[in-house]
Coordinates of C-alpha atoms in Angstrom, one line a residue:
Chain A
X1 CA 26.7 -32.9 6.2
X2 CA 25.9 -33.0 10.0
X3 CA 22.4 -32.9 10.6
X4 CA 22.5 -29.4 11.8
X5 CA 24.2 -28.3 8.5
X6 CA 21.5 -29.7 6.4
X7 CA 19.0 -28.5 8.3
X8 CA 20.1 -24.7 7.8
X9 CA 20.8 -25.7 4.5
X10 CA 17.0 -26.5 3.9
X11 CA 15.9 -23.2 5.5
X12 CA 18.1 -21.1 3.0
X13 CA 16.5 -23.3 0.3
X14 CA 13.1 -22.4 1.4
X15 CA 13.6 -18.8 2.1
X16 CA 14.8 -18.7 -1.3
X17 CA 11.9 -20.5 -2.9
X18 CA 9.6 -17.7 -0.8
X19 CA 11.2 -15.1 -1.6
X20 CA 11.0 -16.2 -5.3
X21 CA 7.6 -17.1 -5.4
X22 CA 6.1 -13.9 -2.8
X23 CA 8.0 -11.0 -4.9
X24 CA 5.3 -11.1 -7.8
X25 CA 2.9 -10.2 -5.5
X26 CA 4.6 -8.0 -2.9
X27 CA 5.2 -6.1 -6.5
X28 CA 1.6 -6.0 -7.1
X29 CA 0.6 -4.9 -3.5
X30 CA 3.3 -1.9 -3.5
X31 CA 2.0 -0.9 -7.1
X32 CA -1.8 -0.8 -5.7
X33 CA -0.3 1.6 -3.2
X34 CA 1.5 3.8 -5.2
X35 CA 0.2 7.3 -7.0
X36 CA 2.3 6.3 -10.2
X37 CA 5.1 3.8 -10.7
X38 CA 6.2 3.9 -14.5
X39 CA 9.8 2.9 -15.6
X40 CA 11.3 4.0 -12.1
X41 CA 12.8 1.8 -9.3
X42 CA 10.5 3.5 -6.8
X43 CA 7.4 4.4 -6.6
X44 CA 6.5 8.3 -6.8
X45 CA 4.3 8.1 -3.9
X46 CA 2.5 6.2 -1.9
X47 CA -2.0 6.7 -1.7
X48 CA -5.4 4.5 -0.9
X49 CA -7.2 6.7 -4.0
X50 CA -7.2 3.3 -6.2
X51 CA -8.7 1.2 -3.1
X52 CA -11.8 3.8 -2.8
X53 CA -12.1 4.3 -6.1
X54 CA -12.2 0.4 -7.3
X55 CA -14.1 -0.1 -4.0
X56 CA -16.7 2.6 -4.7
X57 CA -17.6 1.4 -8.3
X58 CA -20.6 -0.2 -8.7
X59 CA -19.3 -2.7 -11.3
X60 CA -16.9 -4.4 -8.2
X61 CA -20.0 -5.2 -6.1
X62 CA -21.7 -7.0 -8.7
X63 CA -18.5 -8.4 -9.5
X64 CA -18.0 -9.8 -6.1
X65 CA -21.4 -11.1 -6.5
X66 CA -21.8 -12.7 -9.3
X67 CA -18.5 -14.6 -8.4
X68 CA -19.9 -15.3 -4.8
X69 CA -23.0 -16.9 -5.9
X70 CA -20.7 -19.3 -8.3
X71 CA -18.7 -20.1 -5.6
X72 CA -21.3 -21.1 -3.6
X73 CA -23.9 -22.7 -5.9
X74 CA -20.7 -25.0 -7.0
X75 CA -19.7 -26.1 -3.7
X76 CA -23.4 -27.4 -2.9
X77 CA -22.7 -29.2 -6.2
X78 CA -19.6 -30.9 -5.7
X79 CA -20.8 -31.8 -1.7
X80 CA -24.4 -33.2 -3.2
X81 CA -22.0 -35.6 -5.8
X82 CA -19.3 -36.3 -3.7
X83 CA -20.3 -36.9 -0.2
X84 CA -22.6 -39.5 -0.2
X85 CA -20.0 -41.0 -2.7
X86 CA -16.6 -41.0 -0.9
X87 CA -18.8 -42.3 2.2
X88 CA -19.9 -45.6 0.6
X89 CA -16.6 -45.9 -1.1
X90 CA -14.5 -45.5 2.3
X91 CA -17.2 -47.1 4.9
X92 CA -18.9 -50.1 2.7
X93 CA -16.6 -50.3 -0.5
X94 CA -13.0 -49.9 -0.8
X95 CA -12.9 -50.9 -4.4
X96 CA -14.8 -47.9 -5.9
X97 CA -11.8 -46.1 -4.6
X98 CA -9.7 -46.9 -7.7
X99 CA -11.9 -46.6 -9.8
X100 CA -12.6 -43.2 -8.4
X101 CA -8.9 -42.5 -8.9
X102 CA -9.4 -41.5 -12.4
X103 CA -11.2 -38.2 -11.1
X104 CA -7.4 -36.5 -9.3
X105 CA -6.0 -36.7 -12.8
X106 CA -9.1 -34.9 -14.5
X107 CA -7.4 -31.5 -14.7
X108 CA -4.3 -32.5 -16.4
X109 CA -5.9 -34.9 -19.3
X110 CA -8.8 -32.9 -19.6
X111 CA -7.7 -29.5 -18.4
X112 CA -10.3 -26.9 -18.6
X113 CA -9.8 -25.3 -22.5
X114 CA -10.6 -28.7 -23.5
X115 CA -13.6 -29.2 -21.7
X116 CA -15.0 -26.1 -22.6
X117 CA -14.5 -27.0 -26.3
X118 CA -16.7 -30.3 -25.2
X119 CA -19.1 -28.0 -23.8
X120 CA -19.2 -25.9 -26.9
X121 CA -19.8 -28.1 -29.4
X122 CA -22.4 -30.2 -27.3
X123 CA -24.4 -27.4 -25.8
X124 CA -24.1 -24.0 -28.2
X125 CA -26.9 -24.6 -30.2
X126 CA -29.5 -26.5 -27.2
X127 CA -31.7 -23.8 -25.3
X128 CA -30.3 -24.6 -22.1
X129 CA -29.3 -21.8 -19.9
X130 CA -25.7 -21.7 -20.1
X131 CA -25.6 -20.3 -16.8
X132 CA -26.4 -23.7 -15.4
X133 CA -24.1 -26.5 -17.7
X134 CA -21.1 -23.6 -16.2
X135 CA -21.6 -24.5 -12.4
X136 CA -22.2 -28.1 -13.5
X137 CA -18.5 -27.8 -15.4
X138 CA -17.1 -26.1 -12.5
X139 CA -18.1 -28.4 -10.2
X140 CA -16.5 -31.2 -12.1
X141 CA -13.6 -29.7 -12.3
X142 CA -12.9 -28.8 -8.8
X143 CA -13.7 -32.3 -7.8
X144 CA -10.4 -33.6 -7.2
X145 CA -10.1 -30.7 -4.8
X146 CA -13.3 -31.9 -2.9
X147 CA -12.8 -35.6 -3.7
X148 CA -9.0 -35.9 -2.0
X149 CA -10.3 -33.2 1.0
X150 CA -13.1 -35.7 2.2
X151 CA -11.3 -38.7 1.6
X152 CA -8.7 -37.6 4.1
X153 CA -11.7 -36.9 6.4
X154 CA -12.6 -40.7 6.3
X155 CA -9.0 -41.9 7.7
X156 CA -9.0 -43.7 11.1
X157 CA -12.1 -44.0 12.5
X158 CA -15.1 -46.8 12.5
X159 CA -17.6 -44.8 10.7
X160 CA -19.6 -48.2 9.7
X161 CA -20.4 -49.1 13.3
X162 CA -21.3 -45.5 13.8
X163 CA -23.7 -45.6 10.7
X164 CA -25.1 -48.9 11.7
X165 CA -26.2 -48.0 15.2
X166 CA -27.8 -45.1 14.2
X167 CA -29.4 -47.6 12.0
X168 CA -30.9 -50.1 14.4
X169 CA -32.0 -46.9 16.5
X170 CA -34.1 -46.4 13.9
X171 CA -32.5 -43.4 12.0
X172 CA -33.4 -44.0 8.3
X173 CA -30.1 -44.0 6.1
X174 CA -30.1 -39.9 5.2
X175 CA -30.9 -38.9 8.9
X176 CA -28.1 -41.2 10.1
X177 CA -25.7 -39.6 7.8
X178 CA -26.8 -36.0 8.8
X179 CA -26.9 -36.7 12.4
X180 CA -24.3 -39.0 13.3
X181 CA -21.4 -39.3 10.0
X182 CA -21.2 -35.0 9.2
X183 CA -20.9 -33.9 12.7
X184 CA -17.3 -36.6 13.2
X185 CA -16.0 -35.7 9.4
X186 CA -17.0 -31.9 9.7
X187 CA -13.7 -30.3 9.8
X188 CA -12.9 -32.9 6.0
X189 CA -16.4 -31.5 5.0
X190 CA -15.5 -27.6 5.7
X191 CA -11.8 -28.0 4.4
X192 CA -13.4 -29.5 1.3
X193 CA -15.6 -26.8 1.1
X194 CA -13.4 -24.2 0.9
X195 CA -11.7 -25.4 -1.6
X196 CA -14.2 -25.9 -3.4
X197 CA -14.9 -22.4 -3.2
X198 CA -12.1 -20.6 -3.5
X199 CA -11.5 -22.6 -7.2
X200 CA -14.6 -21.8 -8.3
X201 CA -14.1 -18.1 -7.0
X202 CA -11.0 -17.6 -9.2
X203 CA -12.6 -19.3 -12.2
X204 CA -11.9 -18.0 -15.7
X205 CA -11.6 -20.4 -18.4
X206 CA -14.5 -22.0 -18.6
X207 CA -16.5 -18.6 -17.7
X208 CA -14.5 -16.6 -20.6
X209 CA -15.5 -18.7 -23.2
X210 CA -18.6 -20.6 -22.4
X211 CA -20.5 -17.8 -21.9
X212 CA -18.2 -15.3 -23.7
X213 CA -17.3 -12.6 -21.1
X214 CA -21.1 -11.6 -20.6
X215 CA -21.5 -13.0 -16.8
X216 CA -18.2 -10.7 -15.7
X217 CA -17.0 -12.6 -12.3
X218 CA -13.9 -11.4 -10.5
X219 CA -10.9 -12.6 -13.0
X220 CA -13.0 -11.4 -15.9
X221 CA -13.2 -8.3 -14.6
X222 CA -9.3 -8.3 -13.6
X223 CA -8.1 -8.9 -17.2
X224 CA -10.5 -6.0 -18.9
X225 CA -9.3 -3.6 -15.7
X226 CA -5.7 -5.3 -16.5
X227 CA -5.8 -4.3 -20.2
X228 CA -7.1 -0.5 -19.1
X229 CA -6.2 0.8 -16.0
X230 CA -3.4 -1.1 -14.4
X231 CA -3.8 1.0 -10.8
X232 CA -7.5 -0.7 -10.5
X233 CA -6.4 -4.2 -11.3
X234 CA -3.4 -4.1 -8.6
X235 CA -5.9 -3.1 -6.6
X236 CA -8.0 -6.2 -7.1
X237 CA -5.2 -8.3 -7.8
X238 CA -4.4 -7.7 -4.3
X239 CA -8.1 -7.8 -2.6
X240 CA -8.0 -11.3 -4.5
X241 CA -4.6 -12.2 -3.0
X242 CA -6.1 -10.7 0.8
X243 CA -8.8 -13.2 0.1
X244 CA -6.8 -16.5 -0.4
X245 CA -4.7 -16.0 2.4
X246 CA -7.4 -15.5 4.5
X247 CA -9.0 -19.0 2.9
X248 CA -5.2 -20.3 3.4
X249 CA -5.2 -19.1 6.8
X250 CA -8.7 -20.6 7.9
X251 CA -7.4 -23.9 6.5
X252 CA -4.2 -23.7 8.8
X253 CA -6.7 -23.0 11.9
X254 CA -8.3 -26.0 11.1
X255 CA -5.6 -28.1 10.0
X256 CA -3.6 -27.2 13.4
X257 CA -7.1 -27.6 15.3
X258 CA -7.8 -31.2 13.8
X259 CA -4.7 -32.5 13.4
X260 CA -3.6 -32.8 17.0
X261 CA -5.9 -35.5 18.5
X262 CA -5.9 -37.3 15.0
X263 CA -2.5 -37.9 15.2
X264 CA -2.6 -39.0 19.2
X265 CA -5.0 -42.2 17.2
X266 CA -2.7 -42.8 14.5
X267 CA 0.2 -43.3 17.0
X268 CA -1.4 -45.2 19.5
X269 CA -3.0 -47.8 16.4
X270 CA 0.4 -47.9 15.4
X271 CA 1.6 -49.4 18.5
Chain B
X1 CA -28.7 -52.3 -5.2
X2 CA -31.5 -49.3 -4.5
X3 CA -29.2 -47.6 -2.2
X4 CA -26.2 -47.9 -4.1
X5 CA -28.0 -46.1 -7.2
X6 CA -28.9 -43.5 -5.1
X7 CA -25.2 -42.9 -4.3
X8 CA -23.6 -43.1 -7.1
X9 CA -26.7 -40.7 -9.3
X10 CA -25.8 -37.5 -8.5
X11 CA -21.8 -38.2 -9.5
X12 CA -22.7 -40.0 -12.5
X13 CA -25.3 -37.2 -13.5
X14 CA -22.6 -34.7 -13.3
X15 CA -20.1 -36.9 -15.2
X16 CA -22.1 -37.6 -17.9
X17 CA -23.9 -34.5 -18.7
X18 CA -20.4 -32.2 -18.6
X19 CA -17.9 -34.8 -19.4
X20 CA -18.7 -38.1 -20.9
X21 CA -21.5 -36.2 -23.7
X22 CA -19.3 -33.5 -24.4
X23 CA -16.0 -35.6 -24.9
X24 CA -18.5 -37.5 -26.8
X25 CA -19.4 -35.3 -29.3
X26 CA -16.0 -33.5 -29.7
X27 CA -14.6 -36.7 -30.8
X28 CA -17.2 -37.1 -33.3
X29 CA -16.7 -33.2 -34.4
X30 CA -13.3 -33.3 -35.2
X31 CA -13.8 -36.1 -38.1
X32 CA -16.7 -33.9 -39.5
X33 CA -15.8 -31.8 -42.1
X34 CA -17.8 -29.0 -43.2
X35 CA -20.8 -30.4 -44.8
X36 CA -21.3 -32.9 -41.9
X37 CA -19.8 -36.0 -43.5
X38 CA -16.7 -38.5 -42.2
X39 CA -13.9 -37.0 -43.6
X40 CA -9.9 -36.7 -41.9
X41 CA -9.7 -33.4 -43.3
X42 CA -9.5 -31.3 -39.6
X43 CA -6.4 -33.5 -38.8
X44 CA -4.7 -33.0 -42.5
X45 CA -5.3 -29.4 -41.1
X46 CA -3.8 -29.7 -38.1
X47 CA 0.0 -31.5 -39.5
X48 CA 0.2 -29.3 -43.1
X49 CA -0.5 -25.3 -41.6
X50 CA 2.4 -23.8 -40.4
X51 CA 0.3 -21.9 -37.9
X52 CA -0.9 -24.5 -36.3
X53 CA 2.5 -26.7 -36.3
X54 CA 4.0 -23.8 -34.7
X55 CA 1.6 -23.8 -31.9
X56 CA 2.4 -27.3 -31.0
X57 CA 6.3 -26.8 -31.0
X58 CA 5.4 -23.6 -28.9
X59 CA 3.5 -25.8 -26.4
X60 CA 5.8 -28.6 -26.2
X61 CA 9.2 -26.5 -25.7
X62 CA 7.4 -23.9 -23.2
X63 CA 6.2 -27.0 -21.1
X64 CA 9.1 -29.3 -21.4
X65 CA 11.4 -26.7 -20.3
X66 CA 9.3 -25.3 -17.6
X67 CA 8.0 -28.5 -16.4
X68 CA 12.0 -30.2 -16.4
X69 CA 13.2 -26.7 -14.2
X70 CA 10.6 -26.9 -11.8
X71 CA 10.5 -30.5 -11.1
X72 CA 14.4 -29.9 -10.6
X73 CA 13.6 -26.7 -8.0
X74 CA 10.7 -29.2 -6.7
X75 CA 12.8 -31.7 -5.7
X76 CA 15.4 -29.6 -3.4
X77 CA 12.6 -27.5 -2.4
X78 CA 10.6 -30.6 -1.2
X79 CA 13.7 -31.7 0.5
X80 CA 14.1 -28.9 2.1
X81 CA 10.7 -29.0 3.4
X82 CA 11.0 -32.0 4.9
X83 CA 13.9 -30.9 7.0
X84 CA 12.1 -28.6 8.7
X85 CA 9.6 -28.6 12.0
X86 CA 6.1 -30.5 11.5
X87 CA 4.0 -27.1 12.1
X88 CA 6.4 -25.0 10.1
X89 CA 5.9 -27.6 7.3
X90 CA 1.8 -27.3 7.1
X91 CA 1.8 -23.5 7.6
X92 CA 4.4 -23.9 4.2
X93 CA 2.1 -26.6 2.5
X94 CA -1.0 -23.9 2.8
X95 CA 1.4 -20.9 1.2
X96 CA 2.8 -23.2 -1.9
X97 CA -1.0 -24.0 -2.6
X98 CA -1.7 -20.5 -2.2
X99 CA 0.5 -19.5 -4.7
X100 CA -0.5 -21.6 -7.0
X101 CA -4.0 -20.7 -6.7
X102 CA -2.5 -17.4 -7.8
X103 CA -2.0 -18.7 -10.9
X104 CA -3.8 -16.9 -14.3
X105 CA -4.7 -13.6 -15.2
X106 CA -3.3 -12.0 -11.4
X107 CA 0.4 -14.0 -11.7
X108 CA 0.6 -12.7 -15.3
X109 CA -0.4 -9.2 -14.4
X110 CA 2.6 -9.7 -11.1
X111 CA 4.9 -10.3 -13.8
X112 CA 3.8 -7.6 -16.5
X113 CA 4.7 -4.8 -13.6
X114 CA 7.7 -6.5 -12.8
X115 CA 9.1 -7.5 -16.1
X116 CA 6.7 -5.5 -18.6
X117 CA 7.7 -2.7 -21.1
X118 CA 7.3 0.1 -18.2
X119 CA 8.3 -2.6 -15.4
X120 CA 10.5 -2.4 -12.6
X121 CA 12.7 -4.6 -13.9
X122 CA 13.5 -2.3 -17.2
X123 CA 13.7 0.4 -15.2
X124 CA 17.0 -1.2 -13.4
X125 CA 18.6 -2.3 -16.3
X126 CA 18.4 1.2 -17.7
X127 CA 19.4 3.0 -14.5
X128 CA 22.2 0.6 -14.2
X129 CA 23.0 1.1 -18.3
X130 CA 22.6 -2.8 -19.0
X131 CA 21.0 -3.6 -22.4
X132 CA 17.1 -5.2 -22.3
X133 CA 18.3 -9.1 -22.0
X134 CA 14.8 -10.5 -21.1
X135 CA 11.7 -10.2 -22.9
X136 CA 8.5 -11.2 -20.7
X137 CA 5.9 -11.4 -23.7
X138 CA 8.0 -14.2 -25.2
X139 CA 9.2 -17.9 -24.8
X140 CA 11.2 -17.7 -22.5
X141 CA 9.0 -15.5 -20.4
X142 CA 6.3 -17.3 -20.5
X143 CA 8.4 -20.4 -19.1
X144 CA 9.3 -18.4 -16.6
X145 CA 5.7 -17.2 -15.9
X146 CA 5.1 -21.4 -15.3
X147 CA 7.3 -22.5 -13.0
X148 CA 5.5 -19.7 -10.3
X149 CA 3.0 -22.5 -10.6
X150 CA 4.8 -25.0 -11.4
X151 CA 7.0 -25.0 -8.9
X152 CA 5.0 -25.2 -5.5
X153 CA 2.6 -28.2 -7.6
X154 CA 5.5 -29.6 -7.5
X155 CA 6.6 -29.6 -4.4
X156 CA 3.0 -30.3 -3.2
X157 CA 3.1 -33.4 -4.8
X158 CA 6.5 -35.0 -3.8
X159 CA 6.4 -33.4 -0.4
X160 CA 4.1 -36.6 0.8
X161 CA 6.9 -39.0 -1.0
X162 CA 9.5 -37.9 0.5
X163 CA 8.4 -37.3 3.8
X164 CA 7.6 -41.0 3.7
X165 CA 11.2 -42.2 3.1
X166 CA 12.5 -43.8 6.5
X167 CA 15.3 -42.1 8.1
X168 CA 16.2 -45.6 9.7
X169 CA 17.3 -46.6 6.6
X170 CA 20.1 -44.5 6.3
X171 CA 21.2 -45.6 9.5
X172 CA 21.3 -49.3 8.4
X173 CA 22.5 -49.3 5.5
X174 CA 25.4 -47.1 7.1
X175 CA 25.7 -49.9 10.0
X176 CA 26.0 -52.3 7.3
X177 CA 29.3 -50.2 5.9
X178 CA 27.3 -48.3 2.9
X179 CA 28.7 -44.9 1.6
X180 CA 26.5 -42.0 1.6
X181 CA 26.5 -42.1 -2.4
X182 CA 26.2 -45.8 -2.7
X183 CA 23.4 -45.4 -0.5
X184 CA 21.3 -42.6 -2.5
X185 CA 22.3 -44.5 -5.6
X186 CA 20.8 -48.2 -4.7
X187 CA 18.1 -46.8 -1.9
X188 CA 16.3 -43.4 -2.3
X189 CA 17.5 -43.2 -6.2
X190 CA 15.3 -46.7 -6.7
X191 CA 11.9 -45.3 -4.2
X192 CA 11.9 -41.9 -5.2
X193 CA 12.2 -42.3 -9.0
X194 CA 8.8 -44.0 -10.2
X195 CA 7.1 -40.9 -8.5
X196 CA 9.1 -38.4 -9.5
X197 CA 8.5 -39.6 -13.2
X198 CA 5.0 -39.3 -12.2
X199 CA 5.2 -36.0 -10.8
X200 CA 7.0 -35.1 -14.2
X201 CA 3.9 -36.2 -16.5
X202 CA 1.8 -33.9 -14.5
X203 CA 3.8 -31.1 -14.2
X204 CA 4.0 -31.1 -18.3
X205 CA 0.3 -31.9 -18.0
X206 CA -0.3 -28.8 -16.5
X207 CA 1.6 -27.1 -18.8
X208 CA 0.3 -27.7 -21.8
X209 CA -3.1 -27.3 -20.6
X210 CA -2.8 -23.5 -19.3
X211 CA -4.4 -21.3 -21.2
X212 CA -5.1 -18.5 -18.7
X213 CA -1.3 -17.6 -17.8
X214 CA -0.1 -16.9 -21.5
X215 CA -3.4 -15.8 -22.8
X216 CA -3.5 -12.7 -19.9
X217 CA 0.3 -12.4 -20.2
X218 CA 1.0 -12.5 -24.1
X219 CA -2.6 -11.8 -25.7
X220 CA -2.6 -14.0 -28.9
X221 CA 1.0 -12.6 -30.1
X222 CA 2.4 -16.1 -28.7
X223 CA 0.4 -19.2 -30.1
X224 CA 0.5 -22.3 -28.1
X225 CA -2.3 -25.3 -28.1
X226 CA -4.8 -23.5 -25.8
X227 CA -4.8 -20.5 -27.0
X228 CA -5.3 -21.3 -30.0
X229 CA -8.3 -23.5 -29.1
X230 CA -9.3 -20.5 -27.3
X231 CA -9.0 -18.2 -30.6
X232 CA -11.0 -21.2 -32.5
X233 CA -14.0 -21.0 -30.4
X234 CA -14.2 -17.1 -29.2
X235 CA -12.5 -15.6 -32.6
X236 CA -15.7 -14.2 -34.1
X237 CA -14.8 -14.4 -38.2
X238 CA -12.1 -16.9 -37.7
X239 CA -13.9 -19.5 -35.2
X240 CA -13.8 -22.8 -36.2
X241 CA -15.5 -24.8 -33.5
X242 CA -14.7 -28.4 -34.9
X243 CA -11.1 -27.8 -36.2
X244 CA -11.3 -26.5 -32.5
X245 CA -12.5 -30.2 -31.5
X246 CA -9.8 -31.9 -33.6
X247 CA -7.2 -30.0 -31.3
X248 CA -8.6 -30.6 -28.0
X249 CA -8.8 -34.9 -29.3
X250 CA -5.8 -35.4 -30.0
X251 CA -4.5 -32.9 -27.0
X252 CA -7.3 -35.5 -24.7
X253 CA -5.5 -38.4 -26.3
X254 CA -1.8 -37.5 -25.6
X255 CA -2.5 -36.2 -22.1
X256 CA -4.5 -39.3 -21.2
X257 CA -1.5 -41.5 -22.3
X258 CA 0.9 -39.5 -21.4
X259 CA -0.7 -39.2 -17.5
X260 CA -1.7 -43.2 -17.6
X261 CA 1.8 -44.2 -18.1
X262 CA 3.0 -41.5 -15.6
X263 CA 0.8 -43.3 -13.4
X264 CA 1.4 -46.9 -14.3
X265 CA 5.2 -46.6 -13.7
X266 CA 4.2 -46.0 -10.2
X267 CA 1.5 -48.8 -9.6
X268 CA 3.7 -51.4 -10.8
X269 CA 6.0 -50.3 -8.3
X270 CA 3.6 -50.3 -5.5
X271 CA 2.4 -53.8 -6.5
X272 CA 5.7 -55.4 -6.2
X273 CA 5.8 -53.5 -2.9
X274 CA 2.6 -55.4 -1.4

C-alpha cells in the first residue's frame, strides 16, 4: 500500500468508527426533538415542548444541583490528595511513582459495584453521614483521572530549582507551591480538574446504592425519567451529551493552547 | 520526614478510609456466616446455586466476547488514528473519551430507542417485511451495548503504543531486503503484542465490572456478577449484604490477578528494553 492509499484507508476506518459510535446519540437528539416517534422510521414531527417542559420542572434544578455540588466538592478532594502528592513524587521522588502506579488500574480490580459493597458492609450501620464517605468514594475513584492529568503537567520542566528559589527567598514550602509551582502547571491542574468533574457529574453507581436513590443527581434522575417518560429523558440524555462536549471542547482549547510551546522544548531537548 | 507526612496524609486518609477499611472488612464478611462465626458457607453458595453460576457464565461470555471484538476494532481503529494529521488526532482522542464517558444509563437508553421493542430499528425490519433477528434486552445485546465503550477505551489505550513505533524502522529493515510480512511478523508483531495483552486484561476488566450499562438496559431480567451484587445489597427482602461480600472477593481477587499479570507481561518487556 502506497502511503497515500493507507492513509485514505485510515480515514474510511475512522469515519466508520464515528459514525458507529455518534449514531446512538444523534438517535437520541432527534428523538428529544420529535412530538412522537413510536415503531416508525421517521419521526411524526419535530417540537421544543419536551426541552421547556423538562427545563421548567422544578425537580431538574435541584437535579442539576445536587450533581453540581458533587462535582465540585469531589474535585477539591482529589486536588487536596493528589497535588501535593504527584509534586513530591515528580520533583523530589521518582520512586513513589511506581508505587503510585497501582492507583490507574483501581477502576478495573476494584470497579465501583465492588467498592460500594466495601462501603456497605463497613459504614451501613456507623452514624456517619453517608453523604460524606460518597464524595470521599468518588474521589477515589476518579483518581486515576486526576492522577495521570497532573502527572503529564509535571513533564519537562525544572520545577525543583523553581521550588527551591522561592525557598531561599524566603517563601515557606505551601506559599512556594501556590505562588511559583500552580501558576507553570495550571493548564495540568484545570485539565485535571475537569475531569475530575465531569466523572463525578455522571456518577451513578456508587450514588444508587450507597445512599439508595434518595440524593437524586443527574443519572439517577435519567433512569427513573428513562423508565417513565422516554421524551423527558432524551431530553436530558442530550442536555448531558451538550455538556460533555462542551467539557471535551474546553479540553481541546487547552490542549491545542498548551501543547504548542511544550512541544517546541521537547524538540529542542531532543536535539 | 515532617514534610513528607504532610504529603502523603491526605492521599493516605482517603485510601484508607474508602478503600483499604472497606476491602477490609468485605473480606472478613464473606467468610461469616449468619450467626457471625468462620464458616465457608457464602462461597459453597456461590459454586452449588444455579442462579448464581449462571450469573458468572453470563459475565464471563458477555465480556470475553465484547472485550475480544473491540480490542480487534481497537487495533485498526488505533491504526487508523495514527495515520492521520497531529491536530486531527487530539480533536479524535477528546471525542473517543467523550464517548466513553457516555457510557451507563444515557448509552443504554441510545440503544433502547434504537434497537428497543418500539425502536427504529424494529420499525425497519417490519417495513422492509424482515423477521425480528436481534434482541437488545439480551446477550448478545448487551455485548453489543459494550463495545460503544469498549471500543474508544480501547483505542485510547493503544493509541500512545502505536504512535510510538518508529517509522524508520520499516525503512531499515526494508534496506536490509525484509518483506513487508516478515517485517510485521519479527518487528511490530514482537513490540506491539505485550501491550495489546495488556490492553486485553483491561478491556475484560472493564467488562465485568459494569454494572450501570446492563442494569439501565436489561433491568434484572439478565443476571451477570454486578447486577447481582447490586440486587444483594439494594433488594429489600432478598438482600444479602455478606453473600454480597463473598462475590465482590473473589471478583477483587480475579481482577487483581488477572490486571497484575496483564501488567507484568508488559514490565518484563520494558526491563529487558532498558
Amino acid at each position: 500500500m502506497s502511503p497515500k492509499a493507507s492513509t485514505r484507508v485510515a480515514r474510511g476506518i475512522i469515519a466508520f468508527l464515528f459514525v458507529y459510535l455518534a449514531t446512538p446519540i444523534v438517535v437520541t437528539m432527534i428523538y428529544s426533538f420529535s412530538t412522537s416517534w413510536v415503531k416508525t422510521i421517521l419521526p411524526n414531527g419535530l417540537t421544543l415542548k419536551w426541552y421547556s417542559e423538562l427545563v421548567a420542572s422544578p425537580e431538574f434544578m435541584a437535579v442539576l444541583l445536587r450533581s453540581f455540588c458533587l462535582g465540585l466538592l469531589t474535585t477539591l478532594i482529589a486536588m487536596a490528595c493528589f497535588l501535593p502528592v504527584v509534586f513530591y513524587a515528580n520533583v523530589y521522588n521518582p520512586k513513589v511513582k511506581s508505587h503510585l502506579r497501582f492507583i490507574t488500574v483501581l477502576p478495573f480490580t476494584i470497579p465501583g459495584i465492588i467498592l460500594v459493597t466495601g462501603l456497605i458492609q463497613l459504614y451501613a450501620e456507623l452514624p456517619i453521614p453517608k453523604i460524606i464517605i460518597l464524595v470521599l468514594a468518588i474521589s477515589l475513584l476518579s483518581l486515576p483521572l486526576t492522577y495521570q492529568a497532573l502527572d503529564n503537567a509535571f513533564i519537562g520542566r525544572d520545577f525543583r530549582a523553581m521550588f527551591e528559589q522561592a525557598l531561599v527567598l524566603g517563601d515557606s514550602p505551601f506559599k512556594a507551591f501556590v505562588k511559583v509551582i500552580i501558576p507553570n502547571i495550571r493548564a495540568g491542574v484545570l485539565v485535571a480538574m475537569l475531569l475530575t468533574f465531569t466523572s463525578a457529574f455522571g456518577e451513578y453507581v456508587l450514588t444508587n446504592l450507597l445512599l439508595g436513590g434518595n440524593f437524586e443527581t443527574l443519572k439517577i434522575y435519567m433512569y427513573r425519567l428513562m423508565r417513565s417518560n422516554g421524551q423527558a429523558s432524551s431530553v436530558l440524555t442530550t442536555i448531558y451529551f451538550i455538556f460533555l462536549a462542551f467539557i471535551s471542547l474546553i479540553l481541546i482549547l487547552i490542549m491545542q493552547h498548551y501543547s504548542a510551546p511544550h512541544k517546541s522544548t521537547k524538540e529542542g531537548a531532543k536535539k | 520526614m515532617k514534610t513528607r507526612l504532610k504529603v502523603f496524609f491526605p492521599l493516605g486518609l482517603l485510601v484508607v478510609l474508602v478503600l483499604l477499611l472497606p476491602i477490609t472488612v468485605m473480606i472478613i464478611a464473606s467468610f461469616q456466616s449468619a450467626d457471625g462465626s468462620f464458616s465457608l458457607e457464602n462461597y459453597h453458595q456461590v459454586v452449588s446455586t444455579r442462579y448464581y453460576t449462571e450469573a458468572i457464565r453470563n459475565s464471563l461470555a458477555i465480556s470475553l466476547v465484547a472485550s475480544v471484538i473491540s480490542l480487534i476494532i481497537a487495533i485498526i481503529g488505533a491504526w487508523a488514528l495514527t495515520r492521520l494529521a497531529p491536530k486531527t488526532k487530539n480533536i479524535l482522542i477528546s471525542l473517543f473519551n467523550m464517548s466513553s464517558s457516555f457510557a451507563g444509563v444515557p448509552l443504554a437508553f441510545s440503544l433502547i430507542i434504537l434497537f428497543g421493542n418500539a425502536g427504529i430499528w424494529q420499525a425497519l425490519m417490519t417495513a422492509l417485511h424482515l423477521p425480528r433477528t436481534f434482541e437488545i434486552y439480551s446477550l448478545s445485546g448487551t455485548t453489543l451495548a459494550y463495545t460503544f465503550f469498549e471500543v474508544p477505551l480501547g483505542i485510547m489505550f493503544l493509541f500512545p503504543v502505536f504512535e510510538e513505533l518508529n517509522p524508520e524502522w520499516k525503512e531499515i529493515s526494508s534496506v536490509l531486503g525484509a518483506k513487508p510480512m516478515f517485517f510485521f511478523k519479527k518487528v511490530i508483531f514482537p513490540v506491539v503484542l505485550p501491550n495489546i495483552v495488556e490492553v486485553f486484561t483491561l478491556l475484560f476488566a472493564n467488562a465485568m465490572g459494569t454494572y450501570e450499562t446492563t442494569f439501565a438496559l436489561t433491568g434484572n431480567s439478565l443476571v451477570t456478577i454486578p447486577t447481582l451484587i447490586g440486587t444483594l445489597i439494594d433488594g429489600g427482602l432478598t438482600a444479602n449484604v455478606p453473600l454480597a461480600c463473598t462475590f465482590a472477593t473473589l471478583f477483587a481477587l480475579v481482577m487483581t490477578a488477572i490486571v497484575w499479570l496483564g501488567n507484568r507481561v508488559t514490565r518484563s518487556k520494558r526491563e529487558v528494553k532498558a
